């Protein structure tokens, strides 16, 4: 490694950022009658399934496949389509097409496993830390000695953990990492924030020698809510968190870093969007029987780009 540049062998292809940006929007997609974002609810469903005793392999595949499909379908999931009278076979075909359309950059063997994923829906009891993490905002950008940069609305820790878990699974083939380990470590890597508000880098520096013991105690309090076998699996998976010396550690830290940066980029990118991009590239006023009228209207009002 030279000049601070990460060799290609240690980084995913840059083209995967497009998919990661789309997945990141699941933190911001909400719908009537449902609490929280899609990412919030996938986080809760993952923990519900794990606490019910579902195999970890089923859970990481189901969650990742559901997240990919949701980049196309938003909150139109099995429950919504069922309520609309769309039959089971048709529903599965729609979700399968959504997965395929979203998965252009997904490793082929991994995609084959995702195609066989069971439904991600799980609504059984979850540990209290799930709601606590969903209610705990992320700190924004902090640095010792500098004012905090807080971009609204902030993401929460459930959304961040879910997204790192999904990114991590998708990055596993690049690092030859085990997706079940990366997924579980990612899903649990902020358990301490169920109890500890996020003060960011600046606050962590000020905690000094108290930081690690406090994080460890808060993490153990969260783990105590889990069935003993699952708690043991989480502890084992979290062994990859301290460094990037293992394939799993590299996949996790790549996912964590990219999500942290892309979250801020999303705010900056939205602020730079032009009216020309929105109207022309994104077709805000899209093709249809009244588009000629709409175009004349916008031109007359000085809003055409």
Short mmCIF file of C-alpha atoms in Angstrom, two decimals:
data_model
loop_
_atom_site.label_atom_id
_atom_site.label_comp_id
_atom_site.label_asym_id
_atom_site.label_seq_id
_atom_site.Cartn_x
_atom_site.Cartn_y
_atom_site.Cartn_z
CA UNK A 1 0.00 0.00 0.00
CA UNK A 2 1.47 3.37 -1.04
CA UNK A 3 0.45 7.02 -0.78
CA UNK A 4 -2.60 6.09 1.27
CA UNK A 5 -4.27 4.40 -1.71
CA UNK A 6 -6.08 1.13 -1.04
CA UNK A 7 -4.98 -1.52 -3.58
CA UNK A 8 -7.77 -2.83 -5.79
CA UNK A 9 -7.48 -6.26 -4.18
CA UNK A 10 -8.52 -4.76 -0.84
CA UNK A 11 -11.49 -2.79 -2.12
CA UNK A 12 -14.72 -3.64 -3.95
CA UNK A 13 -15.21 -2.33 -7.49
CA UNK A 14 -16.35 1.28 -7.38
CA UNK A 15 -19.41 0.47 -9.49
CA UNK A 16 -21.01 -1.24 -6.45
CA UNK A 17 -21.50 2.20 -4.90
CA UNK A 18 -24.58 2.71 -7.06
CA UNK A 19 -26.25 -0.31 -5.48
CA UNK A 20 -25.13 0.70 -2.00
CA UNK A 21 -26.60 4.18 -2.48
CA UNK A 22 -29.94 2.64 -3.49
CA UNK A 23 -29.89 0.33 -0.47
CA UNK A 24 -29.06 3.26 1.79
CA UNK A 25 -32.32 4.92 0.79
CA UNK A 26 -34.16 2.16 2.69
CA UNK A 27 -33.31 4.19 5.80
CA UNK A 28 -35.54 6.94 4.44
CA UNK A 29 -38.49 5.06 2.92
CA UNK A 30 -41.59 4.94 5.14
CA UNK A 31 -45.25 4.22 4.55
CA UNK A 32 -48.62 4.79 6.21
CA UNK A 33 -49.52 2.51 9.09
CA UNK A 34 -46.01 1.23 9.64
CA UNK A 35 -43.54 2.34 12.27
CA UNK A 36 -40.13 3.45 11.11
CA UNK A 37 -38.27 3.00 7.86
CA UNK A 38 -37.88 -0.18 5.83
CA UNK A 39 -34.38 -0.54 7.31
CA UNK A 40 -35.80 -0.22 10.83
CA UNK A 41 -38.29 -2.98 10.19
CA UNK A 42 -35.79 -5.31 8.52
CA UNK A 43 -33.55 -4.87 11.57
CA UNK A 44 -36.42 -5.83 13.88
CA UNK A 45 -37.47 -8.74 11.67
CA UNK A 46 -33.90 -10.08 11.65
CA UNK A 47 -33.70 -10.09 15.45
CA UNK A 48 -37.20 -11.54 15.72
CA UNK A 49 -36.26 -14.41 13.42
CA UNK A 50 -33.00 -15.06 15.25
CA UNK A 51 -34.73 -15.04 18.65
CA UNK A 52 -37.32 -17.49 17.30
CA UNK A 53 -34.47 -19.87 16.57
CA UNK A 54 -34.47 -19.60 12.78
CA UNK A 55 -31.15 -20.68 11.22
CA UNK A 56 -28.71 -17.81 10.82
CA UNK A 57 -28.18 -18.80 7.18
CA UNK A 58 -31.88 -18.33 6.49
CA UNK A 59 -31.94 -14.96 8.25
CA UNK A 60 -29.03 -13.34 6.46
CA UNK A 61 -30.28 -14.55 3.08
CA UNK A 62 -33.86 -13.45 3.76
CA UNK A 63 -32.84 -10.00 5.01
CA UNK A 64 -30.42 -9.32 2.16
CA UNK A 65 -32.87 -10.49 -0.51
CA UNK A 66 -35.67 -8.40 1.01
CA UNK A 67 -33.46 -5.31 1.11
CA UNK A 68 -32.47 -5.72 -2.54
CA UNK A 69 -36.08 -6.21 -3.64
CA UNK A 70 -37.15 -3.18 -1.61
CA UNK A 71 -34.86 -0.93 -3.64
CA UNK A 72 -37.35 -1.51 -6.45
CA UNK A 73 -40.63 -2.20 -4.61
CA UNK A 74 -40.28 0.12 -1.63
CA UNK A 75 -42.81 -0.92 1.01
CA UNK A 76 -44.91 -3.03 -1.38
CA UNK A 77 -44.08 -6.37 0.20
CA UNK A 78 -45.80 -9.74 0.60
CA UNK A 79 -48.24 -8.39 3.17
CA UNK A 80 -49.33 -5.48 0.99
CA UNK A 81 -49.67 -7.58 -2.15
CA UNK A 82 -51.65 -10.19 -0.21
CA UNK A 83 -54.03 -7.49 1.04
CA UNK A 84 -54.49 -6.34 -2.56
CA UNK A 85 -55.51 -9.84 -3.62
CA UNK A 86 -52.35 -10.61 -5.57
CA UNK A 87 -51.86 -14.36 -5.39
CA UNK A 88 -48.89 -16.00 -3.74
CA UNK A 89 -47.30 -17.20 -6.98
CA UNK A 90 -47.69 -13.78 -8.58
CA UNK A 91 -46.29 -12.08 -5.47
CA UNK A 92 -43.22 -14.30 -5.49
CA UNK A 93 -42.70 -13.68 -9.20
CA UNK A 94 -42.86 -9.89 -8.68
CA UNK A 95 -40.37 -10.02 -5.79
CA UNK A 96 -38.09 -12.31 -7.79
CA UNK A 97 -38.06 -9.83 -10.69
CA UNK A 98 -37.32 -7.00 -8.26
CA UNK A 99 -34.39 -8.95 -6.82
CA UNK A 100 -32.96 -9.71 -10.25
CA UNK A 101 -33.28 -6.11 -11.38
CA UNK A 102 -31.50 -4.81 -8.27
CA UNK A 103 -28.79 -7.46 -8.21
CA UNK A 104 -26.76 -6.65 -11.31
CA UNK A 105 -23.61 -6.07 -9.23
CA UNK A 106 -24.16 -9.01 -6.86
CA UNK A 107 -21.74 -11.94 -7.03
CA UNK A 108 -23.35 -14.77 -9.04
CA UNK A 109 -22.98 -17.60 -6.47
CA UNK A 110 -24.25 -15.27 -3.75
CA UNK A 111 -27.20 -14.25 -5.90
CA UNK A 112 -28.06 -17.91 -6.42
CA UNK A 113 -28.31 -18.28 -2.62
CA UNK A 114 -30.43 -15.14 -2.31
CA UNK A 115 -32.86 -16.45 -4.93
CA UNK A 116 -33.64 -19.33 -2.55
CA UNK A 117 -34.10 -17.08 0.50
CA UNK A 118 -37.20 -17.60 2.65
CA UNK A 119 -39.47 -14.61 3.40
CA UNK A 120 -37.91 -12.02 5.71
CA UNK A 121 -41.15 -11.33 7.54
CA UNK A 122 -40.99 -12.07 11.29
CA UNK A 123 -43.11 -10.26 13.85
CA UNK A 124 -42.50 -12.19 17.04
CA UNK A 125 -41.13 -10.68 20.25
CA UNK A 126 -37.82 -8.84 20.01
CA UNK A 127 -35.34 -7.75 22.70
CA UNK A 128 -35.89 -4.27 24.09
CA UNK A 129 -32.59 -3.15 22.58
CA UNK A 130 -34.20 -3.31 19.12
CA UNK A 131 -36.57 -0.43 19.88
CA UNK A 132 -33.86 1.39 21.83
CA UNK A 133 -31.49 1.31 18.86
CA UNK A 134 -34.30 2.43 16.53
CA UNK A 135 -34.89 5.38 18.86
CA UNK A 136 -31.21 6.26 19.25
CA UNK A 137 -30.03 8.83 16.67
CA UNK A 138 -26.54 8.65 15.23
CA UNK A 139 -24.23 11.49 16.26
CA UNK A 140 -23.57 12.99 12.87
CA UNK A 141 -20.03 14.17 12.14
CA UNK A 142 -18.00 15.03 15.24
CA UNK A 143 -14.34 15.76 15.75
CA UNK A 144 -12.53 16.81 18.93
CA UNK A 145 -12.20 20.58 19.07
CA UNK A 146 -14.69 21.24 16.28
CA UNK A 147 -18.44 21.96 16.25
CA UNK A 148 -20.72 19.02 15.48
CA UNK A 149 -22.06 18.74 11.92
CA UNK A 150 -25.58 17.34 12.30
CA UNK A 151 -27.60 16.68 9.16
CA UNK A 152 -31.36 16.26 9.58
CA UNK A 153 -33.07 13.90 9.70
CA UNK A 154 -30.43 11.74 11.38
CA UNK A 155 -30.34 8.00 10.83
CA UNK A 156 -30.69 5.76 13.85
CA UNK A 157 -28.55 2.89 15.04
CA UNK A 158 -30.97 0.18 13.93
CA UNK A 159 -30.87 1.53 10.37
CA UNK A 160 -27.09 1.77 10.39
CA UNK A 161 -26.60 -1.76 11.75
CA UNK A 162 -29.03 -3.23 9.23
CA UNK A 163 -27.38 -1.48 6.33
CA UNK A 164 -23.88 -2.52 7.40
CA UNK A 165 -25.15 -6.11 7.67
CA UNK A 166 -26.55 -6.05 4.13
CA UNK A 167 -23.51 -4.29 2.66
CA UNK A 168 -21.29 -6.74 4.52
CA UNK A 169 -23.02 -9.78 3.03
CA UNK A 170 -22.70 -8.32 -0.47
CA UNK A 171 -18.99 -7.65 0.11
CA UNK A 172 -18.21 -11.13 1.46
CA UNK A 173 -17.34 -12.66 -1.94
CA UNK A 174 -14.76 -9.91 -2.53
CA UNK A 175 -12.97 -10.68 0.74
CA UNK A 176 -13.68 -14.43 0.79
CA UNK A 177 -15.51 -13.89 4.07
CA UNK A 178 -18.24 -15.91 5.78
CA UNK A 179 -21.53 -14.01 5.37
CA UNK A 180 -23.14 -15.49 8.49
CA UNK A 181 -20.35 -14.10 10.68
CA UNK A 182 -20.24 -10.70 8.97
CA UNK A 183 -24.03 -10.37 9.09
CA UNK A 184 -24.34 -11.18 12.79
CA UNK A 185 -21.37 -9.02 13.79
CA UNK A 186 -22.75 -6.11 11.76
CA UNK A 187 -26.26 -6.49 13.13
CA UNK A 188 -24.89 -6.33 16.69
CA UNK A 189 -21.95 -3.96 16.44
CA UNK A 190 -23.75 -1.03 18.12
CA UNK A 191 -25.51 -2.92 20.90
CA UNK A 192 -23.90 -0.57 23.41
CA UNK A 193 -25.84 2.35 21.93
CA UNK A 194 -29.11 0.86 23.15
CA UNK A 195 -28.05 2.33 26.51
CA UNK A 196 -25.38 4.89 25.59
CA UNK A 197 -26.43 7.95 23.54
CA UNK A 198 -24.14 8.52 20.57
CA UNK A 199 -21.80 11.43 21.22
CA UNK A 200 -19.57 10.55 18.27
CA UNK A 201 -15.79 10.64 18.07
CA UNK A 202 -15.55 13.83 20.15
CA UNK A 203 -17.45 12.38 23.11
CA UNK A 204 -15.63 9.07 22.92
CA UNK A 205 -12.29 10.84 23.18
CA UNK A 206 -13.46 12.70 26.28
CA UNK A 207 -14.59 9.45 27.94
CA UNK A 208 -10.99 8.32 27.70
CA UNK A 209 -10.20 5.24 29.80
CA UNK A 210 -13.88 4.91 30.72
CA UNK A 211 -14.92 4.32 27.11
CA UNK A 212 -14.16 0.63 26.60
CA UNK A 213 -15.45 -0.55 30.01
CA UNK A 214 -18.67 1.43 29.51
CA UNK A 215 -19.19 0.01 26.02
CA UNK A 216 -18.49 -3.50 27.28
CA UNK A 217 -20.98 -3.21 30.15
CA UNK A 218 -23.69 -1.80 27.92
CA UNK A 219 -23.09 -4.53 25.34
CA UNK A 220 -23.39 -7.28 27.95
CA UNK A 221 -26.65 -5.76 29.19
CA UNK A 222 -28.05 -6.05 25.68
CA UNK A 223 -26.72 -9.57 25.16
CA UNK A 224 -28.40 -10.67 28.39
CA UNK A 225 -31.75 -10.19 26.64
CA UNK A 226 -30.96 -12.89 24.07
CA UNK A 227 -31.39 -16.66 24.35
CA UNK A 228 -28.09 -18.06 25.63
CA UNK A 229 -27.19 -19.89 22.42
CA UNK A 230 -27.82 -16.82 20.29
CA UNK A 231 -25.90 -14.60 22.72
CA UNK A 232 -22.94 -16.95 22.39
CA UNK A 233 -23.12 -16.79 18.61
CA UNK A 234 -23.22 -12.99 18.73
CA UNK A 235 -20.18 -12.87 21.01
CA UNK A 236 -18.32 -15.16 18.64
CA UNK A 237 -19.21 -13.10 15.58
CA UNK A 238 -18.23 -9.85 17.31
CA UNK A 239 -14.67 -11.14 17.66
CA UNK A 240 -14.06 -9.79 14.14
CA UNK A 241 -14.86 -6.18 15.13
CA UNK A 242 -11.56 -4.92 16.61
CA UNK A 243 -9.45 -5.09 13.43
CA UNK A 244 -9.30 -5.86 9.71
CA UNK A 245 -6.87 -8.77 10.07
CA UNK A 246 -9.40 -11.39 8.90
CA UNK A 247 -11.52 -11.65 5.75
CA UNK A 248 -14.62 -11.14 7.91
CA UNK A 249 -13.07 -8.13 9.61
CA UNK A 250 -12.27 -6.57 6.25
CA UNK A 251 -15.79 -7.17 4.93
CA UNK A 252 -17.30 -5.66 8.08
CA UNK A 253 -15.05 -2.60 8.20
CA UNK A 254 -15.52 -1.96 4.48
CA UNK A 255 -19.30 -2.10 4.94
CA UNK A 256 -19.24 0.07 8.07
CA UNK A 257 -16.99 2.69 6.51
CA UNK A 258 -18.96 2.88 3.28
CA UNK A 259 -22.28 3.23 5.09
CA UNK A 260 -20.95 6.00 7.32
CA UNK A 261 -19.62 7.95 4.35
CA UNK A 262 -22.56 7.30 2.00
CA UNK A 263 -24.98 8.45 4.71
CA UNK A 264 -23.32 11.88 4.72
CA UNK A 265 -22.93 11.88 0.95
CA UNK A 266 -26.69 11.41 0.61
CA UNK A 267 -27.32 14.72 2.34
CA UNK A 268 -24.66 16.50 0.29
CA UNK A 269 -25.83 14.93 -2.98
CA UNK A 270 -29.44 15.98 -2.41
CA UNK A 271 -28.32 19.54 -1.74
CA UNK A 272 -26.48 19.66 -5.07
CA UNK A 273 -29.31 18.29 -7.22
CA UNK A 274 -30.36 20.68 -9.99
CA UNK A 275 -33.82 21.28 -11.43
CA UNK A 276 -32.51 20.09 -14.79
CA UNK A 277 -31.48 16.76 -13.26
CA UNK A 278 -34.81 16.33 -11.47
CA UNK A 279 -36.95 17.18 -14.50
CA UNK A 280 -34.86 15.66 -17.29
CA UNK A 281 -32.79 12.81 -15.88
CA UNK A 282 -35.26 11.74 -13.18
CA UNK A 283 -38.41 12.57 -15.20
CA UNK A 284 -40.24 14.14 -12.27
CA UNK A 285 -42.96 15.08 -14.75
CA UNK A 286 -42.97 11.81 -16.64
CA UNK A 287 -44.48 10.61 -19.88
CA UNK A 288 -48.26 10.37 -19.99
CA UNK A 289 -51.34 11.80 -21.66
CA UNK A 290 -51.06 15.18 -19.94
CA UNK A 291 -47.29 15.67 -20.26
CA UNK A 292 -47.55 18.21 -23.15
CA UNK A 293 -49.83 20.33 -20.99
CA UNK A 294 -47.50 19.95 -17.99
CA UNK A 295 -44.47 20.97 -20.07
CA UNK A 296 -46.27 24.09 -21.33
CA UNK A 297 -47.35 24.92 -17.79
CA UNK A 298 -43.81 24.70 -16.40
CA UNK A 299 -42.41 26.73 -19.29
CA UNK A 300 -45.01 29.45 -18.78
CA UNK A 301 -44.26 29.55 -15.03
CA UNK A 302 -40.49 29.72 -15.59
CA UNK A 303 -39.91 26.30 -14.02
CA UNK A 304 -38.79 24.37 -17.11
CA UNK A 305 -35.19 23.19 -17.12
#
